[in-house]
C-alpha positions as a Markdown table, in Angstrom:
| # | Residue | x | y | z |
|---|---|---|---|---|
| 1 | Met | 108.2 | 107.5 | 125.5 |
| 2 | Ser | 104.9 | 106.5 | 126.5 |
| 3 | Thr | 103.6 | 103.6 | 128.9 |
| 4 | Lys | 104.5 | 99.9 | 127.7 |
| 5 | Lys | 101.7 | 98.6 | 126.1 |
| 6 | Asp | 100.9 | 95.0 | 124.5 |
| 7 | Thr | 103.4 | 93.3 | 122.0 |
| 8 | Val | 102.8 | 93.3 | 118.5 |
| 9 | Leu | 104.0 | 91.0 | 115.7 |
| 10 | Val | 105.0 | 93.0 | 112.2 |
| 11 | Ser | 105.2 | 90.4 | 109.3 |
| 12 | Gly | 107.2 | 92.0 | 106.5 |
| 13 | Gly | 108.5 | 94.7 | 109.3 |
| 14 | Ala | 111.8 | 95.0 | 106.9 |
| 15 | Gly | 109.7 | 96.5 | 104.1 |
| 16 | Tyr | 108.8 | 100.3 | 103.4 |
| 17 | Ile | 105.7 | 100.6 | 105.5 |
| 18 | Gly | 107.0 | 97.8 | 107.8 |
| 19 | Thr | 110.0 | 99.7 | 109.0 |
| 20 | His | 108.3 | 102.8 | 109.7 |
| 21 | Thr | 105.3 | 101.3 | 111.3 |
| 22 | Thr | 107.7 | 99.2 | 113.6 |
| 23 | Val | 109.4 | 102.7 | 114.7 |
| 24 | Ala | 106.0 | 104.3 | 115.3 |
| 25 | Leu | 105.0 | 101.6 | 117.3 |
| 26 | Ala | 108.1 | 101.4 | 119.5 |
| 27 | Glu | 107.6 | 105.0 | 120.2 |
| 28 | Ala | 104.5 | 104.6 | 121.4 |
| 29 | Gly | 105.0 | 102.3 | 123.8 |
| 30 | Tyr | 104.7 | 98.8 | 122.3 |
| 31 | Asp | 106.8 | 96.0 | 122.2 |
| 32 | Val | 107.4 | 94.7 | 118.6 |
| 33 | Val | 108.4 | 91.5 | 117.4 |
| 34 | Val | 109.3 | 91.9 | 113.4 |
| 35 | Ile | 109.7 | 89.2 | 110.9 |
| 36 | Asp | 111.0 | 89.1 | 107.2 |
| 37 | Asn | 112.5 | 86.9 | 104.7 |
| 38 | Phe | 114.1 | 89.6 | 102.8 |
| 39 | Ser | 112.6 | 88.4 | 99.6 |
| 40 | Asn | 112.0 | 92.2 | 98.8 |
| 41 | Ser | 114.0 | 94.0 | 101.5 |
| 42 | Glu | 117.4 | 94.4 | 103.2 |
| 43 | Pro | 119.2 | 93.8 | 106.4 |
| 44 | Ser | 120.1 | 97.5 | 106.6 |
| 45 | Ala | 116.7 | 98.5 | 106.6 |
| 46 | Ile | 116.2 | 96.6 | 110.4 |
| 47 | Glu | 119.8 | 98.4 | 111.1 |
| 48 | Gly | 118.2 | 101.8 | 109.9 |
| 49 | Val | 115.2 | 101.1 | 112.7 |
| 50 | Glu | 117.7 | 100.4 | 115.3 |
| 51 | Lys | 119.8 | 103.5 | 114.8 |
| 52 | Ile | 116.4 | 105.7 | 114.8 |
| 53 | Leu | 115.3 | 104.0 | 118.2 |
| 54 | Gly | 118.7 | 103.6 | 119.5 |
| 55 | Arg | 118.5 | 99.9 | 120.7 |
| 56 | Lys | 118.2 | 96.7 | 119.2 |
| 57 | Ile | 114.5 | 95.3 | 118.2 |
| 58 | Cys | 113.6 | 91.6 | 118.4 |
| 59 | Phe | 113.7 | 90.3 | 114.7 |
| 60 | Lys | 113.8 | 86.9 | 113.4 |
| 61 | Gln | 114.4 | 85.8 | 109.7 |
| 62 | Val | 111.1 | 83.9 | 109.0 |
| 63 | Asp | 109.2 | 83.5 | 105.6 |
| 64 | Thr | 105.4 | 83.6 | 106.6 |
| 65 | Cys | 104.7 | 80.9 | 103.9 |
| 66 | Asp | 106.7 | 78.2 | 106.0 |
| 67 | Lys | 103.9 | 77.7 | 108.7 |
| 68 | Glu | 105.8 | 75.7 | 111.0 |
| 69 | Ala | 108.8 | 78.3 | 111.0 |
| 70 | Leu | 105.8 | 80.4 | 111.7 |
| 71 | Arg | 104.7 | 78.5 | 114.3 |
| 72 | Gly | 107.9 | 78.8 | 115.9 |
| 73 | Val | 107.4 | 82.4 | 116.6 |
| 74 | Phe | 103.9 | 82.1 | 117.9 |
| 75 | Glu | 105.4 | 79.6 | 120.3 |
| 76 | Arg | 108.4 | 81.9 | 121.9 |
| 77 | His | 106.5 | 85.2 | 121.6 |
| 78 | Asp | 103.3 | 86.4 | 123.3 |
| 79 | Phe | 101.8 | 89.0 | 121.3 |
| 80 | Ser | 98.0 | 89.8 | 121.0 |
| 81 | Thr | 98.2 | 91.9 | 117.8 |
| 82 | Val | 99.6 | 90.8 | 114.1 |
| 83 | Ile | 100.1 | 93.5 | 111.8 |
| 84 | His | 100.5 | 91.8 | 108.2 |
| 85 | Phe | 102.7 | 93.6 | 105.8 |
| 86 | Ala | 104.5 | 90.5 | 104.0 |
| 87 | Ala | 103.3 | 90.1 | 100.3 |
| 88 | Tyr | 104.2 | 90.9 | 96.8 |
| 89 | Lys | 103.2 | 94.2 | 95.5 |
| 90 | Ala | 104.4 | 94.9 | 91.9 |
| 91 | Val | 101.3 | 94.9 | 89.8 |
| 92 | Gly | 102.8 | 94.5 | 86.3 |
| 93 | Glu | 104.9 | 91.3 | 87.8 |
| 94 | Ser | 101.5 | 89.9 | 89.3 |
| 95 | Val | 99.9 | 89.7 | 85.7 |
| 96 | Ser | 102.7 | 87.8 | 84.4 |
| 97 | Glu | 103.3 | 85.5 | 87.3 |
| 98 | Pro | 99.6 | 85.0 | 88.7 |
| 99 | Leu | 100.6 | 82.1 | 90.8 |
| 100 | Lys | 103.4 | 83.6 | 92.6 |
| 101 | Tyr | 101.4 | 86.5 | 93.9 |
| 102 | Tyr | 98.4 | 84.0 | 94.9 |
| 103 | Gln | 100.7 | 81.5 | 96.7 |
| 104 | Asn | 102.5 | 84.0 | 98.4 |
| 105 | Asn | 100.1 | 86.5 | 99.7 |
| 106 | Leu | 97.3 | 84.4 | 100.2 |
| 107 | Val | 99.1 | 81.1 | 101.7 |
| 108 | Ser | 101.2 | 83.4 | 104.0 |
| 109 | Tyr | 98.1 | 85.3 | 105.3 |
| 110 | Met | 96.0 | 82.2 | 105.8 |
| 111 | Asn | 99.1 | 81.0 | 107.9 |
| 112 | Val | 98.8 | 83.8 | 110.0 |
| 113 | Leu | 95.4 | 83.7 | 110.2 |
| 114 | Glu | 95.1 | 80.0 | 111.4 |
| 115 | Leu | 98.1 | 80.4 | 113.9 |
| 116 | Met | 96.1 | 83.2 | 115.5 |
| 117 | Lys | 92.9 | 81.1 | 115.8 |
| 118 | Glu | 94.9 | 78.3 | 117.2 |
| 119 | Tyr | 97.1 | 80.6 | 119.6 |
| 120 | Lys | 93.7 | 82.6 | 120.5 |
| 121 | Arg | 95.6 | 86.0 | 119.7 |
| 122 | Pro | 92.4 | 88.1 | 118.9 |
| 123 | Asn | 93.7 | 91.2 | 116.7 |
| 124 | Val | 94.8 | 91.1 | 113.0 |
| 125 | Leu | 95.7 | 94.6 | 111.2 |
| 126 | Phe | 95.5 | 93.9 | 107.4 |
| 127 | Ser | 97.6 | 96.4 | 105.0 |
| 128 | Ser | 95.1 | 96.6 | 102.5 |
| 129 | Ser | 95.2 | 98.9 | 99.4 |
| 130 | Ala | 92.9 | 101.7 | 97.5 |
| 131 | Thr | 93.3 | 99.1 | 94.4 |
| 132 | Val | 90.5 | 97.5 | 95.7 |
| 133 | Tyr | 88.0 | 100.5 | 94.7 |
| 134 | Gly | 89.2 | 100.4 | 90.7 |
| 135 | Asn | 88.0 | 103.0 | 88.7 |
| 136 | Ala | 85.3 | 104.3 | 91.2 |
| 137 | Asp | 82.0 | 106.2 | 89.4 |
| 138 | Val | 82.2 | 108.8 | 92.4 |
| 139 | Leu | 85.0 | 110.5 | 93.9 |
| 140 | Pro | 86.4 | 110.8 | 96.6 |
| 141 | Val | 85.8 | 107.3 | 97.8 |
| 142 | Thr | 84.6 | 106.5 | 100.9 |
| 143 | Glu | 84.7 | 103.0 | 102.8 |
| 144 | Lys | 81.4 | 102.1 | 101.7 |
| 145 | Thr | 82.3 | 102.8 | 97.8 |
| 146 | Pro | 81.8 | 99.5 | 96.1 |
| 147 | Arg | 85.0 | 97.6 | 95.3 |
| 148 | Gln | 85.4 | 97.2 | 91.4 |
| 149 | Asp | 86.6 | 93.9 | 89.8 |
| 150 | Ala | 90.5 | 93.8 | 90.2 |
| 151 | Thr | 92.5 | 95.2 | 87.5 |
| 152 | Ser | 95.5 | 92.5 | 88.6 |
| 153 | Pro | 96.1 | 89.5 | 90.4 |
| 154 | Tyr | 97.9 | 91.8 | 93.1 |
| 155 | Gly | 94.7 | 93.8 | 93.5 |
| 156 | Asn | 92.5 | 90.5 | 93.9 |
| 157 | Thr | 94.7 | 89.1 | 96.4 |
| 158 | Lys | 94.1 | 92.4 | 98.3 |
| 159 | Gln | 90.0 | 92.0 | 97.8 |
| 160 | Ile | 90.2 | 88.0 | 98.7 |
| 161 | Ala | 92.4 | 88.8 | 102.0 |
| 162 | Glu | 90.1 | 91.5 | 103.0 |
| 163 | Asp | 87.3 | 89.0 | 102.5 |
| 164 | Ile | 89.1 | 86.3 | 104.3 |
| 165 | Leu | 89.5 | 88.5 | 107.3 |
| 166 | Arg | 85.9 | 89.7 | 107.3 |
| 167 | Asp | 84.8 | 86.2 | 107.6 |
| 168 | Cys | 87.4 | 85.0 | 110.3 |
| 169 | Cys | 86.0 | 88.0 | 112.1 |
| 170 | His | 82.4 | 86.9 | 111.8 |
| 171 | Ala | 82.8 | 83.4 | 112.6 |
| 172 | Tyr | 85.4 | 82.9 | 115.5 |
| 173 | Glu | 84.4 | 84.6 | 118.7 |
| 174 | Gly | 86.9 | 87.0 | 120.1 |
| 175 | Phe | 88.6 | 87.6 | 116.6 |
| 176 | His | 89.1 | 91.0 | 115.4 |
| 177 | Gly | 90.2 | 92.7 | 112.1 |
| 178 | Ile | 91.0 | 96.0 | 110.5 |
| 179 | Ala | 91.7 | 96.3 | 107.0 |
| 180 | Leu | 93.7 | 99.7 | 106.1 |
| 181 | Arg | 93.2 | 100.8 | 102.7 |
| 182 | Tyr | 96.3 | 102.8 | 101.9 |
| 183 | Phe | 96.5 | 105.2 | 98.9 |
| 184 | Asn | 100.0 | 106.4 | 97.5 |
| 185 | Pro | 102.5 | 106.3 | 100.2 |
| 186 | Ile | 105.4 | 108.4 | 99.8 |
| 187 | Gly | 108.4 | 110.1 | 101.3 |
| 188 | Ala | 111.2 | 108.7 | 104.0 |
| 189 | His | 111.8 | 108.7 | 107.7 |
| 190 | Pro | 113.0 | 112.5 | 108.9 |
| 191 | Ser | 116.0 | 110.7 | 109.8 |
| 192 | Ser | 116.7 | 109.8 | 106.2 |
| 193 | Leu | 118.0 | 106.2 | 107.9 |
| 194 | Ile | 114.9 | 104.4 | 106.4 |
| 195 | Gly | 113.0 | 104.8 | 103.5 |
| 196 | Glu | 111.5 | 103.0 | 100.0 |
| 197 | Leu | 114.4 | 100.9 | 98.6 |
| 198 | Pro | 113.2 | 99.1 | 95.6 |
| 199 | Arg | 115.1 | 96.3 | 93.7 |
| 200 | Gly | 115.8 | 97.2 | 90.1 |
| 201 | Val | 113.5 | 99.5 | 88.4 |
| 202 | Pro | 111.1 | 101.2 | 90.6 |
| 203 | Asn | 107.3 | 100.1 | 90.6 |
| 204 | Asn | 106.2 | 103.5 | 92.3 |
| 205 | Leu | 106.4 | 107.1 | 91.1 |
| 206 | Val | 108.3 | 108.8 | 93.7 |
| 207 | Pro | 111.2 | 106.3 | 93.6 |
| 208 | Phe | 111.7 | 106.8 | 89.8 |
| 209 | Ile | 111.7 | 110.6 | 90.4 |
| 210 | Thr | 114.3 | 110.5 | 93.0 |
| 211 | Gln | 116.2 | 108.1 | 90.7 |
| 212 | Thr | 116.0 | 110.3 | 88.1 |
| 213 | Ala | 117.2 | 113.3 | 89.9 |
| 214 | Ala | 120.3 | 111.5 | 91.0 |
| 215 | Gly | 121.3 | 110.8 | 87.3 |
| 216 | Ile | 120.4 | 106.9 | 87.7 |
| 217 | Arg | 118.1 | 107.0 | 85.0 |
| 218 | Glu | 117.8 | 108.9 | 82.0 |
| 219 | Arg | 114.4 | 110.2 | 82.6 |
| 220 | Leu | 111.2 | 109.9 | 83.8 |
| 221 | Ser | 108.0 | 108.5 | 81.8 |
| 222 | Ile | 104.7 | 110.0 | 82.5 |
| 223 | Phe | 102.1 | 107.4 | 81.5 |
| 224 | Gly | 99.8 | 109.8 | 79.7 |
| 225 | Asn | 98.7 | 113.2 | 79.7 |
| 226 | Asp | 95.1 | 113.2 | 77.9 |
| 227 | Tyr | 92.8 | 112.0 | 80.9 |
| 228 | Asp | 90.2 | 113.7 | 82.0 |
| 229 | Thr | 91.9 | 115.7 | 84.8 |
| 230 | Pro | 93.0 | 119.3 | 85.0 |
| 231 | Asp | 96.3 | 118.5 | 83.3 |
| 232 | Gly | 95.6 | 115.6 | 81.6 |
| 233 | Thr | 97.9 | 113.4 | 84.0 |
| 234 | Cys | 96.3 | 111.0 | 86.5 |
| 235 | Leu | 95.2 | 112.3 | 90.1 |
| 236 | Arg | 96.3 | 110.3 | 93.3 |
| 237 | Asp | 96.3 | 110.6 | 96.9 |
| 238 | Tyr | 99.8 | 110.9 | 98.0 |
| 239 | Ile | 99.9 | 110.1 | 101.8 |
| 240 | Asp | 103.2 | 110.5 | 103.8 |
| 241 | Val | 104.9 | 106.8 | 104.9 |
| 242 | Val | 105.1 | 108.3 | 108.6 |
| 243 | Asp | 101.4 | 109.4 | 108.7 |
| 244 | Leu | 100.7 | 106.2 | 107.1 |
| 245 | Ala | 102.5 | 104.4 | 110.1 |
| 246 | Lys | 100.9 | 106.5 | 112.6 |
| 247 | Ala | 97.4 | 105.3 | 111.5 |
| 248 | His | 98.8 | 101.8 | 112.0 |
| 249 | Val | 99.4 | 102.7 | 115.6 |
| 250 | Ala | 95.8 | 104.2 | 116.2 |
| 251 | Ala | 94.6 | 101.1 | 114.6 |
| 252 | Val | 96.4 | 98.7 | 117.0 |
| 253 | Asp | 95.5 | 101.3 | 120.0 |
| 254 | Arg | 91.8 | 100.9 | 118.6 |
| 255 | Met | 92.1 | 96.8 | 118.9 |
| 256 | Thr | 93.9 | 96.5 | 121.8 |
| 257 | Glu | 91.8 | 99.1 | 124.0 |
| 258 | Gly | 88.4 | 97.3 | 123.2 |
| 259 | Lys | 87.5 | 100.6 | 121.3 |
| 260 | Met | 86.1 | 98.7 | 118.0 |
| 261 | Glu | 82.6 | 98.8 | 117.2 |
| 262 | Ala | 82.3 | 95.9 | 115.2 |
| 263 | Gly | 84.5 | 92.6 | 114.6 |
| 264 | Tyr | 85.6 | 93.8 | 111.1 |
| 265 | Glu | 86.5 | 97.5 | 110.2 |
| 266 | Ile | 87.7 | 99.4 | 107.2 |
| 267 | Phe | 89.6 | 102.6 | 107.2 |
| 268 | Asn | 91.1 | 104.5 | 104.1 |
| 269 | Val | 94.0 | 106.2 | 104.9 |
| 270 | Gly | 94.9 | 109.1 | 102.8 |
| 271 | Thr | 95.1 | 112.7 | 102.8 |
| 272 | Gly | 91.8 | 113.4 | 100.9 |
| 273 | Thr | 93.6 | 116.0 | 98.5 |
| 274 | Pro | 94.6 | 114.6 | 95.2 |
| 275 | Leu | 97.7 | 115.6 | 93.0 |
| 276 | Ser | 98.2 | 114.9 | 89.5 |
| 277 | Val | 101.4 | 113.2 | 88.6 |
| 278 | Leu | 102.8 | 116.5 | 86.8 |
| 279 | Glu | 102.1 | 118.5 | 89.9 |
| 280 | Leu | 103.9 | 116.0 | 92.0 |
| 281 | Val | 107.0 | 115.9 | 89.8 |
| 282 | Asn | 106.7 | 119.9 | 89.8 |
| 283 | Arg | 106.5 | 120.2 | 93.4 |
| 284 | Phe | 109.4 | 117.6 | 93.8 |
| 285 | Met | 111.6 | 119.9 | 91.8 |
| 286 | Ala | 110.5 | 122.9 | 93.7 |
| 287 | Ala | 111.0 | 121.8 | 96.9 |
| 288 | Asn | 114.5 | 120.2 | 96.5 |
| 289 | Gly | 116.0 | 122.6 | 93.8 |
| 290 | Val | 116.9 | 119.6 | 91.4 |
| 291 | Asn | 115.9 | 119.0 | 88.0 |
| 292 | Val | 113.7 | 116.0 | 86.9 |
| 293 | Pro | 114.0 | 115.2 | 83.3 |
| 294 | Tyr | 110.6 | 113.8 | 81.9 |
| 295 | Val | 108.8 | 112.3 | 78.8 |
| 296 | Ile | 105.3 | 111.9 | 78.3 |
| 297 | Thr | 104.5 | 108.6 | 76.9 |
| 298 | Asp | 101.3 | 106.3 | 76.4 |
| 299 | Arg | 98.7 | 105.5 | 79.0 |
| 300 | Arg | 99.8 | 102.4 | 80.8 |
| 301 | Asp | 97.3 | 99.4 | 81.1 |
| 302 | Gly | 95.5 | 99.3 | 84.3 |
| 303 | Asp | 95.8 | 103.0 | 85.4 |
| 304 | Val | 92.8 | 104.7 | 86.6 |
| 305 | Pro | 92.4 | 108.2 | 85.8 |
| 306 | Ala | 91.8 | 109.3 | 89.7 |
| 307 | Val | 91.3 | 107.9 | 92.7 |
| 308 | Trp | 91.6 | 110.0 | 96.3 |
| 309 | Ala | 90.2 | 109.3 | 99.9 |
| 310 | Asp | 87.5 | 110.5 | 102.0 |
| 311 | Thr | 89.2 | 110.4 | 105.1 |
| 312 | Thr | 86.3 | 111.3 | 107.6 |
| 313 | Thr | 85.9 | 108.0 | 109.0 |
| 314 | Ala | 89.5 | 107.4 | 109.8 |
| 315 | Asn | 89.7 | 111.2 | 111.2 |
| 316 | Asn | 86.7 | 110.7 | 113.6 |
| 317 | Val | 86.5 | 107.1 | 114.2 |
| 318 | Leu | 90.0 | 106.1 | 114.3 |
| 319 | Gly | 90.9 | 109.4 | 115.5 |
| 320 | Trp | 93.8 | 109.6 | 113.0 |
| 321 | Lys | 94.7 | 112.6 | 110.5 |
| 322 | Ala | 97.6 | 113.0 | 108.1 |
| 323 | Glu | 99.5 | 115.9 | 109.2 |
| 324 | Arg | 102.6 | 116.3 | 107.0 |
| 325 | Asp | 103.2 | 118.7 | 104.6 |
| 326 | Ile | 103.8 | 117.4 | 100.8 |
| 327 | Asp | 106.6 | 119.4 | 100.3 |
| 328 | Asp | 108.3 | 118.2 | 103.5 |
| 329 | Thr | 107.5 | 114.9 | 102.3 |
| 330 | Leu | 109.1 | 115.1 | 98.9 |
| 331 | Arg | 112.1 | 116.6 | 100.5 |
| 332 | Ser | 112.6 | 113.6 | 102.9 |
| 333 | Ala | 112.2 | 111.3 | 99.9 |
| 334 | Trp | 115.1 | 113.2 | 98.0 |
| 335 | Ala | 117.0 | 113.2 | 101.3 |
| 336 | Trp | 116.7 | 109.6 | 101.6 |
| 337 | Glu | 118.1 | 109.1 | 97.9 |
| 338 | Lys | 120.9 | 110.8 | 98.7 |
| 339 | His | 121.5 | 108.8 | 101.7 |
| 340 | Val | 121.4 | 105.6 | 100.1 |
| 341 | Arg | 123.7 | 106.8 | 97.2 |
| 342 | Ser | 126.1 | 107.8 | 100.1 |
| 343 | Leu | 126.5 | 104.3 | 101.4 |
C-alpha cells in the first residue's frame, strides 16, 4: 500500500462506480469516508468492499438531500476532497419523473457544495457523463467539443451540475473542481465481490447481456440495426469500471497535490476505441463461451448513433490511460453475474 494520503468523502459510495472507486482510493493510500442512503444500492456492496480491502471502512448511511445529516458528516470528519456520485441515473425514468431527478441530483449536489464552501474543504470531483455531448457533429469527442442540448432530464442535470461547479470554482477562492465525463462503464472487480447490481430491469447493456446469458431474461433487445455505422448498431466507448476508478484516483491526486492548471478542469474518461452493440454482444459470447439470444427491435428514442472519446487530455494531462482488455472486462462481468446468482 502507498504512503497514507488525505481523506476523501465518497457520496453515493455504495453504488457501482462508487464501490470500485472506494477500493481504488484505499489501495492508493487514501482514507475514505463513504456515505449512501441505499436508494439504489445494497449494504452487501459495502461488505464486498470490506472483503476486498480486508478491513472495515468508515461508512455512514446518509441522504445527501438531507443537509443537516450531511452537515454532521462534515462536523465529524476532516476531509479535503469530495467525490460526488449520489445521483439517479435512469434516462427513461428521468423523462417520466423529471422533478424526482432535478430534486435529487441537483439539491444533493448543492448541499455538498454549500458545505464544502462553509467548511473550507477545497476539492470537488464530479461524476459527469458523455451524455453532455449528445449527437456530436465530429467524432471522437474532445473536452472542447460543444455540448448539445440535453435529450433527457438526467442529461440536463449533468450539464447543470457541471455549470454549477465551474461557477463555484470561478467565484470562491481556493475552490477546485474536476468533472470526469464517463463514457460507458462496464465489467466488475476481478474478485467478483463488487459489480453492477441493477434493481429490476437493467438500464445498461452489459447487465442485460449477463442476465440474458444467465436465463433471467428471455432475450436481449438490440435497439435498431439501421444506423450509419459498420454493422448498423450504435457505436459506444466501453470502459472497464476498474480503469474508471483509477481515473478518479488520478484526479484526486491532481487536486490534492496542487497540480491543477485551472480552478475547474474537465476530462473525458473512455478508451478511445468504439465498439458496436452487436460487436460487444458477440465478444461477450466468445469470451465466456455462453449464448445470448437477442432480437433486433426498433430504435430507442434518445439514442445517438455513435459517440466515443478522444482521451488525449486524460492521457497526457491527468496521467491516466485505460488499460484493461475488453475480453477480460466481459469475463469479469459474467463472473460477477454468476457470483450474484450464487448468493
